[in-house]
mmCIF file of C-alpha atoms in Angstrom:
data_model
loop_
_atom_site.group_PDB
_atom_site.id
_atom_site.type_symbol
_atom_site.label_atom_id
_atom_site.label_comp_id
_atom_site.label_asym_id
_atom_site.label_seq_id
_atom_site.Cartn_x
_atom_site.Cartn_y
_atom_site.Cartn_z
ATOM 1 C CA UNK J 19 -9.169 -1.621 15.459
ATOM 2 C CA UNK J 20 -10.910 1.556 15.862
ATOM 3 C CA UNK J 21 -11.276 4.261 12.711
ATOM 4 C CA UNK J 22 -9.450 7.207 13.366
ATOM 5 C CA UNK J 23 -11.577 9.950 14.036
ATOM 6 C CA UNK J 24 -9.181 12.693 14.925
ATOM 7 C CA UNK J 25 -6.738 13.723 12.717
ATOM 8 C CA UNK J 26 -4.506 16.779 13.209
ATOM 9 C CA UNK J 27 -3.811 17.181 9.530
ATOM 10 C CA UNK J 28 -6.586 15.273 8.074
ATOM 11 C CA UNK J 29 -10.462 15.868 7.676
ATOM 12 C CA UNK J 30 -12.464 13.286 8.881
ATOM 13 C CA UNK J 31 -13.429 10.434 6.189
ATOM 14 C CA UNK J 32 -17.072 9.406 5.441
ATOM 15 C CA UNK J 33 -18.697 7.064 7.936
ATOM 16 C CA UNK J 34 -18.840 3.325 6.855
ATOM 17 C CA UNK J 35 -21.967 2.723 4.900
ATOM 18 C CA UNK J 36 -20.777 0.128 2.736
ATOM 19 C CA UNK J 37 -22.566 -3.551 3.367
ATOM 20 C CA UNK J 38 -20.624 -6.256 2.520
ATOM 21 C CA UNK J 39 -19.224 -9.901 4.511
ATOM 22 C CA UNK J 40 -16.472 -11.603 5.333
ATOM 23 C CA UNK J 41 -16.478 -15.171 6.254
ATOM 24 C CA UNK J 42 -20.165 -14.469 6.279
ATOM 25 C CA UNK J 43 -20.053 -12.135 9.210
ATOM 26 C CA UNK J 44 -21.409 -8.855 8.388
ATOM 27 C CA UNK J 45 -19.419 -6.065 7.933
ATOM 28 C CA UNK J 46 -19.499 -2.085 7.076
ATOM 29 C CA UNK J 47 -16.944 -0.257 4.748
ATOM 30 C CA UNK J 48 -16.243 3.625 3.820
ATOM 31 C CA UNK J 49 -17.606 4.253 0.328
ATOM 32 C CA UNK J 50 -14.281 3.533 -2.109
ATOM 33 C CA UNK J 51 -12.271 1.774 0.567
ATOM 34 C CA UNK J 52 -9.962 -0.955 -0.170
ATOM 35 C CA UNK J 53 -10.865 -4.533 1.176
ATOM 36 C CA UNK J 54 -7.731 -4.556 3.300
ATOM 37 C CA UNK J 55 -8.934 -1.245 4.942
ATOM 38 C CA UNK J 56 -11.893 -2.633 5.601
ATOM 39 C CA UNK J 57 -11.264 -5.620 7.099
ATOM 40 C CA UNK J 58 -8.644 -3.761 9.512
ATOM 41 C CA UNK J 59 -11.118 -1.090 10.336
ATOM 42 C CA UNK J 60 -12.936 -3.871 11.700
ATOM 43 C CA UNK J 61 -10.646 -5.572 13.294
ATOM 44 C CA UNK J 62 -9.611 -8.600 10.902
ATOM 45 C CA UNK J 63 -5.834 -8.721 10.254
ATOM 46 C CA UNK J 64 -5.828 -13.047 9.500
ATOM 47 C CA UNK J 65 -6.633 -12.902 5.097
ATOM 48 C CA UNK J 66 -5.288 -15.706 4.035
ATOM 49 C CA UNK J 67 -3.209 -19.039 5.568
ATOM 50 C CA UNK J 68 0.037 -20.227 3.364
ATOM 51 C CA UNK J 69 -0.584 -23.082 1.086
ATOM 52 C CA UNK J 70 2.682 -24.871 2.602
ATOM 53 C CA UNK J 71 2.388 -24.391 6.345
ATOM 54 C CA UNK J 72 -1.307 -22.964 6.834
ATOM 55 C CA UNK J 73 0.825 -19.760 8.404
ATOM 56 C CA UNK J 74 -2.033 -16.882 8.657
ATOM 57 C CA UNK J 75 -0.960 -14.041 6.417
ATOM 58 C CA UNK J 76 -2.430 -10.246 6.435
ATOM 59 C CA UNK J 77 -0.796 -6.910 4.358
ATOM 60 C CA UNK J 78 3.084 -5.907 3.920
ATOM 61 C CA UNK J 79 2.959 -3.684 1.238
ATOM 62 C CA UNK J 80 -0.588 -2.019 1.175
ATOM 63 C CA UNK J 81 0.356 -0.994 -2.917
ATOM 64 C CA UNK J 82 -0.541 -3.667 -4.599
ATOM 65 C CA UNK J 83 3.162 -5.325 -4.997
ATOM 66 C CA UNK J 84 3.081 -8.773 -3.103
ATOM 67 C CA UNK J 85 0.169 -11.171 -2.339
ATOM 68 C CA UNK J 86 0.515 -11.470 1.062
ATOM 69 C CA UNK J 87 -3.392 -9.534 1.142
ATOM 70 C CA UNK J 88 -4.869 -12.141 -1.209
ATOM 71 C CA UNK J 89 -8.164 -12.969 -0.215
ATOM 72 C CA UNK J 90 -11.723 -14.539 -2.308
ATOM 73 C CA UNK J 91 -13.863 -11.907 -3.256
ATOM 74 C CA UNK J 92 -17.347 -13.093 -5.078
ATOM 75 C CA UNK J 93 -15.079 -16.521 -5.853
ATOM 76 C CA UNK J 94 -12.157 -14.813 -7.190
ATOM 77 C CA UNK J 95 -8.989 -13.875 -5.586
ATOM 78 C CA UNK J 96 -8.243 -10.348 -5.491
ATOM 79 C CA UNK J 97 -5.373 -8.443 -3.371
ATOM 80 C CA UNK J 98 -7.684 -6.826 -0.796
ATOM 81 C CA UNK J 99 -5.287 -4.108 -0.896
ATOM 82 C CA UNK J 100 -6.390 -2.721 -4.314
ATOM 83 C CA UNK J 101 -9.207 -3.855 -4.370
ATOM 84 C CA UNK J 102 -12.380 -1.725 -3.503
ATOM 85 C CA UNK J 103 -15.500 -2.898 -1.606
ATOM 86 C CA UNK J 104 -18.525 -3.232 -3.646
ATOM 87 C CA UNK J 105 -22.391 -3.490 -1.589
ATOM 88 C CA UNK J 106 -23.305 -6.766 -1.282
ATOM 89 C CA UNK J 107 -19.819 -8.388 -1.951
ATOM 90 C CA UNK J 108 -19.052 -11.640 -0.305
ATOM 91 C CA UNK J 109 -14.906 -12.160 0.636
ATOM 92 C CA UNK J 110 -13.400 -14.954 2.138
ATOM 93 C CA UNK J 111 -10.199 -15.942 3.975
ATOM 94 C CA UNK J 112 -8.094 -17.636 1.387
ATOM 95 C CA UNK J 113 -6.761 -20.928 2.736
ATOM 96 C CA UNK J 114 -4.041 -22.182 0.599
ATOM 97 C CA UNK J 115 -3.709 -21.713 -3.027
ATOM 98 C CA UNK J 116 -6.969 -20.611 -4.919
ATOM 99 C CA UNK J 117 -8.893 -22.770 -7.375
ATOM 100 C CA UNK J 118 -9.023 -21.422 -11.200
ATOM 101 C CA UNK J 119 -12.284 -20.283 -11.557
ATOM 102 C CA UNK J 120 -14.376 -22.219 -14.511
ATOM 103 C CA UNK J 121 -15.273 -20.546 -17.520
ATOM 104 C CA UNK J 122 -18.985 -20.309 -18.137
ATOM 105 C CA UNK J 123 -18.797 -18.802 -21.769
ATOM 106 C CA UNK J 124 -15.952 -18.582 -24.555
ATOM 107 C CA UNK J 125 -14.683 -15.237 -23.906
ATOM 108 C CA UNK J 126 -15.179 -13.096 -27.045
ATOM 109 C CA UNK J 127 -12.226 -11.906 -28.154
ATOM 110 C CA UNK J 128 -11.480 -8.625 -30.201
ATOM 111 C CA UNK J 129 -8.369 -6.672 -32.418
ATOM 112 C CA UNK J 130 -7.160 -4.069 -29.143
ATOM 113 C CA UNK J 131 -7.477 -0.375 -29.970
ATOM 114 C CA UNK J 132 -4.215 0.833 -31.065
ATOM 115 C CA UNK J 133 -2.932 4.418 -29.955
ATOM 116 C CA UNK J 134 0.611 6.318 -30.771
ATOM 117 C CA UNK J 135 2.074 8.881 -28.397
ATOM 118 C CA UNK J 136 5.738 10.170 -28.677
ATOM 119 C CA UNK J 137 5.922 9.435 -24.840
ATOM 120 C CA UNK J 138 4.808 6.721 -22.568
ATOM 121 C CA UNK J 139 5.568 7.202 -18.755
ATOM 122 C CA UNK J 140 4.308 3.855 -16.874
ATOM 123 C CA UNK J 141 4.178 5.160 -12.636
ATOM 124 C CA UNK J 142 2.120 8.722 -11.903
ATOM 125 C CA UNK J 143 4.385 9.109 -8.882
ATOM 126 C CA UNK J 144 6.375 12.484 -8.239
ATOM 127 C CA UNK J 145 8.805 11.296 -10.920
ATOM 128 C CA UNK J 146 6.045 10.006 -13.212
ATOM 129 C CA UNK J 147 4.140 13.672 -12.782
ATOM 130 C CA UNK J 148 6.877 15.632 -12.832
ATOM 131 C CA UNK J 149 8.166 13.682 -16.549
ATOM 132 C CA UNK J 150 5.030 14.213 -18.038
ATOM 133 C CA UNK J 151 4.759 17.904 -17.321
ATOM 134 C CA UNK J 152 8.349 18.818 -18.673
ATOM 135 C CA UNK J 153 6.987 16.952 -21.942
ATOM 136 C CA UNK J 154 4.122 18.254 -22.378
ATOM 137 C CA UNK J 155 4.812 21.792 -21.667
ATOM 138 C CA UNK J 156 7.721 21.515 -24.660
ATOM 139 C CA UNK J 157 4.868 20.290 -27.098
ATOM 140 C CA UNK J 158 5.077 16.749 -26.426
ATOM 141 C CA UNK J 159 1.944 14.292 -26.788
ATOM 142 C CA UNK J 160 2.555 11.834 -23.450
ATOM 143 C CA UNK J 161 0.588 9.058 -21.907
ATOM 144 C CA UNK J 162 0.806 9.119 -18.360
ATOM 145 C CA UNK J 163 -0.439 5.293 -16.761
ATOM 146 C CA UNK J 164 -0.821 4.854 -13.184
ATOM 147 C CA UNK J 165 -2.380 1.603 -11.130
ATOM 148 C CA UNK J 166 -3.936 3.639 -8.593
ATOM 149 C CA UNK J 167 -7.445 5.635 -8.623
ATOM 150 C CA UNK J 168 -5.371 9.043 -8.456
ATOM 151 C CA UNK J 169 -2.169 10.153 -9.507
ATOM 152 C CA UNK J 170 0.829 11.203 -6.940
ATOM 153 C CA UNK J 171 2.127 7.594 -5.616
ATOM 154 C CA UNK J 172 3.290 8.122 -1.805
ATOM 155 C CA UNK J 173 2.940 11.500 -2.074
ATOM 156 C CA UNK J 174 -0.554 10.762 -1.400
ATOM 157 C CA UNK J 175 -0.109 9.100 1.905
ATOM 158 C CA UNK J 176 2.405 11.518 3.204
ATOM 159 C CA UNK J 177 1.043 14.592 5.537
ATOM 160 C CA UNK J 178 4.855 15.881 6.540
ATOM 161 C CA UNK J 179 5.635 18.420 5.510
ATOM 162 C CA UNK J 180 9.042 18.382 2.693
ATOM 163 C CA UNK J 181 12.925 19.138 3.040
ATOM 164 C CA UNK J 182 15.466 20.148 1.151
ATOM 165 C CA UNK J 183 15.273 22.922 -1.708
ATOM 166 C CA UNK J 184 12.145 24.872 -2.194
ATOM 167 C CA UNK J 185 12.731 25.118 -5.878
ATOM 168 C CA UNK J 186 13.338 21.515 -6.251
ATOM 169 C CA UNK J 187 10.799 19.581 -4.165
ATOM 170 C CA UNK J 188 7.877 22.157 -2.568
ATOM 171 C CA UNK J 189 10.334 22.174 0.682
ATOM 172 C CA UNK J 190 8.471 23.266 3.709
ATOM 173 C CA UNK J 191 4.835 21.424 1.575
ATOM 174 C CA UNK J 192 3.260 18.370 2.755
ATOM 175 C CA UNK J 193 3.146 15.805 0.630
ATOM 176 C CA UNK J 194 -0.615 15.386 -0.001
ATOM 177 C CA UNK J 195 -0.695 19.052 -1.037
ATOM 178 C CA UNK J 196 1.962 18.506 -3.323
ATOM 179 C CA UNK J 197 0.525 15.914 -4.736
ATOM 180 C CA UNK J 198 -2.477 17.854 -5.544
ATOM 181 C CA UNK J 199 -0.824 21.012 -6.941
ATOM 182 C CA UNK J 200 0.895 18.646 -9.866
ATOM 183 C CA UNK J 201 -2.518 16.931 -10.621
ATOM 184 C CA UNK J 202 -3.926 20.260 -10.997
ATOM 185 C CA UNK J 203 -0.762 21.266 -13.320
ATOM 186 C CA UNK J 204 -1.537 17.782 -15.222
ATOM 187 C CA UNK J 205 -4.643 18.876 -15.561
ATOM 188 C CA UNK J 206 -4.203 22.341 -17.578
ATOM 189 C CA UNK J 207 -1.057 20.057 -19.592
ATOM 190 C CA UNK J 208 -3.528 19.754 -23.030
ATOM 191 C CA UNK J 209 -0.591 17.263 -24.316
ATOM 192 C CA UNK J 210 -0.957 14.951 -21.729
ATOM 193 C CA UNK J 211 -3.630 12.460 -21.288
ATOM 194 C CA UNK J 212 -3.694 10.535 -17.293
ATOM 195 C CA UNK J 213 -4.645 7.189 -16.968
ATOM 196 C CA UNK J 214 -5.565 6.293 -13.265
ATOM 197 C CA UNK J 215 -6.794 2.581 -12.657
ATOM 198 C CA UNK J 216 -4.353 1.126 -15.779
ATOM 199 C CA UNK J 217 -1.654 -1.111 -15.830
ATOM 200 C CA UNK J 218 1.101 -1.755 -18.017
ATOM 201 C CA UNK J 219 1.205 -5.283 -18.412
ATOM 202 C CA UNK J 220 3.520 -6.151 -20.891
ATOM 203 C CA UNK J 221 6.092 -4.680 -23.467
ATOM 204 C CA UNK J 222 6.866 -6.394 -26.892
ATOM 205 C CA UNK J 223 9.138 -6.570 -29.170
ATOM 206 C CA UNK J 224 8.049 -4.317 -31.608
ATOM 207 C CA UNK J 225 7.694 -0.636 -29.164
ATOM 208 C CA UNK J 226 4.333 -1.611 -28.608
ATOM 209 C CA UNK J 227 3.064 -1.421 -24.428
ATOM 210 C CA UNK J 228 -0.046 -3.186 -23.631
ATOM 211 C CA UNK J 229 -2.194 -2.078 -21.008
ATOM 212 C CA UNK J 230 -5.652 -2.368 -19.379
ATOM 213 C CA UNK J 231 -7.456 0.104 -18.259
ATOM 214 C CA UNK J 232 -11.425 0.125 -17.639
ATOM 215 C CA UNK J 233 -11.853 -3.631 -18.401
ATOM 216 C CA UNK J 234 -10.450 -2.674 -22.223
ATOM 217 C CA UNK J 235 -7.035 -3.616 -23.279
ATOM 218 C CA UNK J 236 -5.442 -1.039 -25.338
ATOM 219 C CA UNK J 237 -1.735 -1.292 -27.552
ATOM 220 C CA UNK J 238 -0.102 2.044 -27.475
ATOM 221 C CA UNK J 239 3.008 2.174 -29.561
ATOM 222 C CA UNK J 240 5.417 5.572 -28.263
ATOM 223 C CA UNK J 241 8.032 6.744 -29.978
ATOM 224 C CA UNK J 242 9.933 6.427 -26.139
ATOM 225 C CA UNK J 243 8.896 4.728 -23.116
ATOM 226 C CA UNK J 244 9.790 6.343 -19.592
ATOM 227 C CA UNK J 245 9.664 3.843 -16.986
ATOM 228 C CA UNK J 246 9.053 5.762 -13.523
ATOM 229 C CA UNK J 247 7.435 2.567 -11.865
ATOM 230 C CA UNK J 248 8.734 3.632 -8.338
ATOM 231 C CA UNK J 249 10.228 1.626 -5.516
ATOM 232 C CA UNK J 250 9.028 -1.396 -3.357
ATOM 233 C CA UNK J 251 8.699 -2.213 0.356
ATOM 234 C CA UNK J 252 11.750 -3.851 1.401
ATOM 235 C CA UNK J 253 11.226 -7.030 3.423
ATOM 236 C CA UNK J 254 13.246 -8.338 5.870
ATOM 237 C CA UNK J 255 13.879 -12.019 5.569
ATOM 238 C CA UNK J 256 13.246 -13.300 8.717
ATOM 239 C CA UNK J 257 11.049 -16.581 10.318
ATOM 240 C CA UNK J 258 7.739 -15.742 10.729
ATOM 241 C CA UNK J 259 8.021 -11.990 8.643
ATOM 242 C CA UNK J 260 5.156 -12.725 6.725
ATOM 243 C CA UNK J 261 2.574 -12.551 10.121
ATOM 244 C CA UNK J 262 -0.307 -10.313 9.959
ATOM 245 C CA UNK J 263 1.076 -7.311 12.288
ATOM 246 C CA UNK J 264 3.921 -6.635 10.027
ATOM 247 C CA UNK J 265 4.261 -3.906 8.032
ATOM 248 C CA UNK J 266 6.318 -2.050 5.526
ATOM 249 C CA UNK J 267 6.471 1.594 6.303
ATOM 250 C CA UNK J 268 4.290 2.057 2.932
ATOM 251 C CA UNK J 269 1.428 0.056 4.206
ATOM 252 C CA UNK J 270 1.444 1.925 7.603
ATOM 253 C CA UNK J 271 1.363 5.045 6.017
ATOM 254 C CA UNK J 272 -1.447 3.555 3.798
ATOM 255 C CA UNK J 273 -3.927 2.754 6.482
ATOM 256 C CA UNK J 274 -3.416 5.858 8.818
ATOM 257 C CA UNK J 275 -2.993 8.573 6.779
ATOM 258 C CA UNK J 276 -5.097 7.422 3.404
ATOM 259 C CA UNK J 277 -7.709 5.873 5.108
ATOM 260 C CA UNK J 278 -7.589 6.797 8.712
ATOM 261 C CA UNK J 279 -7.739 3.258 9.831
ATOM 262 C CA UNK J 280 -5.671 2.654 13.294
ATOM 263 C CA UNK J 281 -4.186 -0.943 12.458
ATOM 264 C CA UNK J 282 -2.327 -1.270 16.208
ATOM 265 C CA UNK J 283 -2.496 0.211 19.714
ATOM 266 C CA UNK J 284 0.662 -0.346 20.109
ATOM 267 C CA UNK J 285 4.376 0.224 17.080
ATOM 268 C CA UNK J 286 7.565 -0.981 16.878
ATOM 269 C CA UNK J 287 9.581 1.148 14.633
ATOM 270 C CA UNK J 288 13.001 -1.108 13.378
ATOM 271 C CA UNK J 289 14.768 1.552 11.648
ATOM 272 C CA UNK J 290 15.928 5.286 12.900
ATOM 273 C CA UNK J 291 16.327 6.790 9.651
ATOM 274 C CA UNK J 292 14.182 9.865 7.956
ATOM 275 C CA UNK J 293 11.337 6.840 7.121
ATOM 276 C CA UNK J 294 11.430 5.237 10.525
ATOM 277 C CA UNK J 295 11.138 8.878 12.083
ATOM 278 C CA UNK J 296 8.274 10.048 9.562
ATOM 279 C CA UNK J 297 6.021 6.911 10.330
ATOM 280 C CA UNK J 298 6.144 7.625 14.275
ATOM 281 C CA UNK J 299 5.597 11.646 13.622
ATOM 282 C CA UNK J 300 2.240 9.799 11.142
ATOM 283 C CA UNK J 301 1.611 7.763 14.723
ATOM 284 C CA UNK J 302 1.768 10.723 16.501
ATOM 285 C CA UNK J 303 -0.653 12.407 14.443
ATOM 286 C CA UNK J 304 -3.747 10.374 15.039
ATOM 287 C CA UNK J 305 -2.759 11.118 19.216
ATOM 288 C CA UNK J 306 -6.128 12.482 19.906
ATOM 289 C CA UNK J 307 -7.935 9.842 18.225
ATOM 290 C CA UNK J 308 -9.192 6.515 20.388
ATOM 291 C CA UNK J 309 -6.932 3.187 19.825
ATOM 292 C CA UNK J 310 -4.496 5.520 18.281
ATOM 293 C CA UNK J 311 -0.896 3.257 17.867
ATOM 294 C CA UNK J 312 1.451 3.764 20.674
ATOM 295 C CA UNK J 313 5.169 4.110 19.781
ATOM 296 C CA UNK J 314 6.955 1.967 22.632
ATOM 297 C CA UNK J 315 10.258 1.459 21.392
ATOM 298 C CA UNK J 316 12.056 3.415 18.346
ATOM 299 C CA UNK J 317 14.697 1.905 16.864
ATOM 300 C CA UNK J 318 17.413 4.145 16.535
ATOM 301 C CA UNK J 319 20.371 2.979 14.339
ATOM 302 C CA UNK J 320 20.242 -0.342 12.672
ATOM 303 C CA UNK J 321 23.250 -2.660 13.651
ATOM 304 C CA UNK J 322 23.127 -6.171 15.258
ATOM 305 C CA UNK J 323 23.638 -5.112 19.550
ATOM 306 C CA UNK J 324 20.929 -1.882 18.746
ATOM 307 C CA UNK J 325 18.226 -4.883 17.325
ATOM 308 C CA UNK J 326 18.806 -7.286 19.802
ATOM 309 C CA UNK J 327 18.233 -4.264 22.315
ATOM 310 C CA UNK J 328 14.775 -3.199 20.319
ATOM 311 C CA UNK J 329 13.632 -6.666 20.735
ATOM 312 C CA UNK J 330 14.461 -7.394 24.274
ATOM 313 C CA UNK J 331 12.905 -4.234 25.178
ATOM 314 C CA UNK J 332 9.032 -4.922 23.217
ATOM 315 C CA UNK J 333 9.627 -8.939 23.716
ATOM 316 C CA UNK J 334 6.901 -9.571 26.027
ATOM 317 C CA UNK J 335 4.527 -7.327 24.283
ATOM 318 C CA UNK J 336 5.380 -9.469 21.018
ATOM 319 C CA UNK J 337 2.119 -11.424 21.617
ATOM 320 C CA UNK J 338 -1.377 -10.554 19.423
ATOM 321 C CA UNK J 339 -1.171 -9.254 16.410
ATOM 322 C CA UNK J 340 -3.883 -7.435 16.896
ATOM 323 C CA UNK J 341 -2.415 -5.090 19.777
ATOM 324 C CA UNK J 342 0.725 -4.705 18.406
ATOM 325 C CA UNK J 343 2.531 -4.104 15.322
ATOM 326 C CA UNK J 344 5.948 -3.856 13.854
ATOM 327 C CA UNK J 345 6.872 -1.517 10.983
ATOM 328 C CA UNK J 346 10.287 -3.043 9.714
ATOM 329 C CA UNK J 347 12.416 0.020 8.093
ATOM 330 C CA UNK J 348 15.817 1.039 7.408
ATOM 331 C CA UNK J 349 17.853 -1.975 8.089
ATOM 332 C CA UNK J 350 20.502 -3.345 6.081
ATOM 333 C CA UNK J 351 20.686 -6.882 4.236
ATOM 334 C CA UNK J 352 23.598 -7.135 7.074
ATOM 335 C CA UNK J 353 21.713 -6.673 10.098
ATOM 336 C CA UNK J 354 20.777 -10.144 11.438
ATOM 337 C CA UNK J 355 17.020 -9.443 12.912
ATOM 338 C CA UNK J 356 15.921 -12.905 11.208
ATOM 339 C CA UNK J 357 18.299 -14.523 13.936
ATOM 340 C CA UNK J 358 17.561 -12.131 16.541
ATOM 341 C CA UNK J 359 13.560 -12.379 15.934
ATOM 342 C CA UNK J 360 12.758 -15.940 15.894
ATOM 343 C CA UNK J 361 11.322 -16.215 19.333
ATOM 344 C CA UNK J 362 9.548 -13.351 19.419
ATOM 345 C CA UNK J 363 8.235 -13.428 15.550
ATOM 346 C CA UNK J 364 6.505 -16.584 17.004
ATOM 347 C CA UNK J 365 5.183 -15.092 19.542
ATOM 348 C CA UNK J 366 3.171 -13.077 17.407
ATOM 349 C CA UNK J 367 1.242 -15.719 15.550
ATOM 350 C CA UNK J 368 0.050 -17.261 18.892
#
């Protein structure tokens, strides 16, 4: 798939300059970007193939939350999807389960820094941000952790602009610039220390949180823990939903308005709500860019006959993965698209 190159909103990103291969074909990558990025941007959507029926898999999420991106980078598996390309690195499709890696050396092992805070708030999202700054500005000392290189969650990917209350959520803002006006608030917040790149990867029994962050693995111990973690990509159970092609709305929004990578010509939106309508307005903001995705059917309200009627209509341009893509979004647990999809969900890994 082409890089988007014009974006109505958006600057224009840095060129690729990056070296690295996959499958030992050589490839180029934007300074910073994500494997999964990447391999898009240059037309790879196939990561990995399931360890029980060699099905190929690609992204869903695009945050980091399933391992449907799991690929072998410099013989370890990574998800491509947060993890950045290095020059020189060598990835790999992942076929089946991967192979623990042998230890050369005894790891050295030593007593974790310890830290106190009176507040821990795991997730830098708009809830995350907006926590720590109410603490901090009433005197509070607060650790704000975040798994992402910069703070703001999906505000981040989100160029719309905001509705609802002006007082209460920067109506009438886009979301990237929102996101940027509470990092710079964080920023003057002397209470509040962010941590981008760390995770929080386990709570024990005695208030203590441990977390890694730069390759160190650090114990804080709060006097209250805020957990604003945010939500996850829904997935629609369904045969063949795990295909490269298929997105959550999240990953969509990942690749074409983060990294201005154009991972379809063609989109299915299933879903008509406010997140179905927001990723074809993102679709239609790359419109003047080459290989820009094509909205050819919109979804409009999710119940059984409107499905069937979605799928009908795109059916026979179900076919490469690479052409097409489907961004599942706003349906029900009720709505029966597994039943209504299986022909054409085939279709796609043809």
């Amino acid at each position: 798939m082409p890089r988007i190159k014009e974006h109505i909103i958006l600057p224009p990103r840095q060129k690729p300059s990056v070296d690295f291969t996959f499958d030992g074909k050589k490839l180029l990558a934007v300074p910073g970007e994500m494997i999964s990025s990447a391999l898009i941007a240059n037309g790879i959507h196939v990561f990995s193939h399931h360890h029980k029926d060699n099905a190929p898999q690609g992204i869903f999420c695009a945050n980091g939350q399933c391992s449907q991106c799991t690929v072998l980078a410099d013989g370890l598996p990574v998800k491509a999807c947060v993890t950045a390309v290095t020059p020189g690195m060598e990835v790999f499709t992942l076929r089946g389960n991967p192979a623990i890696p042998c230890a050369e050396e005894t790891p050295e092992f030593r007593p974790p820094e310890e830290l106190e805070a009176d507040v821990l708030v795991i997730g830098g999202g708009p809830a995350g941000l907006a926590a720590a700054l109410e603490l901090g500005g009433k005197g509070a000392s607060v650790i704000l952790v975040d798994d992402k290189h910069r703070m703001g969650g999906k505000l981040v990917l989100q160029t719309h602009k905001f509705f609802g209350s002006v007082d209460d959520c920067y109506a009438g803002t886009r979301g990237i610039d929102i996101a940027a006006r509470l990092e710079q608030e964080l920023s003057a917040c002397p209470g509040v220390q962010a941590w981008s790149n760390s995770n929080a990867v386990a709570v024990f029994s005695d208030r203590r949180v441990g977390i890694t962050r730069d390759g160190a693995y650090i114990l804080v111990k709060p006097r209250a823990l805020l957990v604003a973690a945010g939500a996850r990509e829904k997935s629609l159970p369904f045969p063949g939903n795990t295909l490269p092609g298929i997105y959550g709305a999240g990953a969509f929004q990942t690749l074409v308005n983060r990294d201005l990578v154009a991972p379809c010509r063609k989109l299915f939106i299933i879903g008509g709500g406010n997140v179905g309508l927001i990723a074809a307005y993102h679709a239609a903001a790359t419109h003047n860019s080459p290989g820009h995705p094509r909205i050819v059917w919109a979804h409009a309200e999710a119940n059984r006959h409107d499905v069937h009627g979605a799928i009908d209509g795109a059916g026979e341009q179900l076919r490469h993965p690479a052409d097409f893509s489907v961004a599942a979004l706003d349906v029900g647990e009720e709505d029966d698209v597994g039943a209504l999809y299986g022909e054409h969900s085939r279709r796609l890994g043809e």
